[in-house]
């Protein structure tokens, strides 16, 4: 369910490399020593190689966004950087906790951690694939209903080479509705099990405190949101299909959170494992009692100045 296409993973790694490098650069400029072990440094080098493999205009925009994000993040957490001693920079490529969504983490000499989840031109908090066994991720027994609901359309899709061809001949509704109905069945099963609900919320929102850094599609702004597990939901209140689009499903959670699930094909060609080509884009539509997002503009010119140290603090999700 959770495979990510090679292209999007390459772009994601490139932005992680750009952000981590700018964090190191900014901390060094502030006379703060940053260390990495050999494996971590090698991981950073690999991600920077991916960055350098992109087209020059994209590299420039990615680095500009990264330095704006790094400067703002550091300026908003000055107490974190006050302890004397070496700071560690860690890339979370092999997180032990599968619900740890951080991509880059700074550890100060006191052992405190400041983690970041990084998104390049993508406001989705998750983008899973609806493979046959997706419900098992949440410790639910596989009753086979999802496969039964989607089997007729899977057999029809297998006759086509591309998703575009299939949608043109069969129609969008014919392709999406069976997957939507199968998804609704699975979500309603999750609602019956409190443990599965908690697992589902951990998958969606993460289990470790972090800052989500999202560069918008236009590459002119960066969004920052503080995700504190104490203020994140652990219960689904209701699930319903959108009244106007057969591609959307809405979920409401406790603590005021609301998500939209958008069905869309993740591949160009239809593969033998047909269901793996149908994915979800999960976006936040309701933030609880207070919108936690702060917006930073990315300068257009080459010189990039540091944001004022007395900028307003980053609010937490409530």
CSV table of N, CA and C in Angstrom, one decimal, residues 156-170 175 265 267-271:
chain,number,residue,atom,x,y,z
A,156,UNK,N,-11.9,-5.5,-15.7
A,156,UNK,CA,-12.0,-4.7,-16.9
A,156,UNK,C,-10.8,-3.8,-17.1
A,157,UNK,N,-10.2,-3.3,-16.1
A,157,UNK,CA,-9.0,-2.5,-16.2
A,157,UNK,C,-7.8,-3.3,-16.8
A,158,UNK,N,-7.8,-4.6,-16.5
A,158,UNK,CA,-6.7,-5.4,-17.0
A,158,UNK,C,-6.6,-5.5,-18.5
A,159,UNK,N,-7.7,-5.1,-19.2
A,159,UNK,CA,-7.8,-5.2,-20.6
A,159,UNK,C,-7.1,-4.0,-21.3
A,160,UNK,N,-6.8,-3.0,-20.5
A,160,UNK,CA,-6.2,-1.7,-21.1
A,160,UNK,C,-4.8,-1.6,-20.8
A,161,UNK,N,-4.1,-0.8,-21.6
A,161,UNK,CA,-2.6,-0.6,-21.3
A,161,UNK,C,-2.4,0.6,-20.4
A,162,UNK,N,-3.3,1.6,-20.4
A,162,UNK,CA,-3.1,2.8,-19.6
A,162,UNK,C,-4.4,3.1,-18.9
A,163,UNK,N,-4.2,3.8,-17.8
A,163,UNK,CA,-5.4,4.3,-17.0
A,163,UNK,C,-6.2,5.3,-17.8
A,164,UNK,N,-5.5,6.1,-18.6
A,164,UNK,CA,-6.2,7.1,-19.4
A,164,UNK,C,-7.1,6.5,-20.4
A,165,UNK,N,-6.6,5.4,-21.1
A,165,UNK,CA,-7.5,4.7,-22.0
A,165,UNK,C,-8.7,4.1,-21.3
A,166,UNK,N,-8.5,3.5,-20.2
A,166,UNK,CA,-9.6,2.9,-19.4
A,166,UNK,C,-10.6,3.9,-19.0
A,167,UNK,N,-10.2,5.1,-18.5
A,167,UNK,CA,-11.1,6.1,-18.1
A,167,UNK,C,-11.9,6.7,-19.3
A,168,UNK,N,-11.2,6.8,-20.4
A,168,UNK,CA,-11.9,7.4,-21.6
A,168,UNK,C,-13.0,6.4,-22.1
A,169,UNK,N,-12.7,5.1,-22.1
A,169,UNK,CA,-13.7,4.2,-22.6
A,169,UNK,C,-14.8,3.8,-21.5
A,170,UNK,N,-14.3,3.6,-20.3
A,170,UNK,CA,-15.3,3.1,-19.3
A,170,UNK,C,-16.0,4.3,-18.6
A,175,UNK,N,-14.7,3.7,-13.1
A,175,UNK,CA,-13.4,3.3,-12.6
A,175,UNK,C,-13.3,3.6,-11.1
A,265,UNK,N,-5.4,7.8,-10.1
A,265,UNK,CA,-4.5,6.8,-10.5
A,265,UNK,C,-3.1,7.2,-10.3
A,267,UNK,N,-0.3,5.7,-11.6
A,267,UNK,CA,0.6,5.3,-12.6
A,267,UNK,C,0.0,5.7,-14.0
A,268,UNK,N,0.9,5.7,-15.0
A,268,UNK,CA,0.4,5.9,-16.4
A,268,UNK,C,-0.1,4.6,-17.0
A,269,UNK,N,0.7,3.5,-16.8
A,269,UNK,CA,0.4,2.2,-17.4
A,269,UNK,C,-0.3,1.4,-16.3
A,270,UNK,N,-1.2,0.5,-16.7
A,270,UNK,CA,-1.8,-0.4,-15.8
A,270,UNK,C,-1.0,-1.6,-15.7
A,271,UNK,N,-0.6,-1.9,-14.4
A,271,UNK,CA,0.4,-3.0,-14.2
A,271,UNK,C,-0.4,-4.3,-13.8
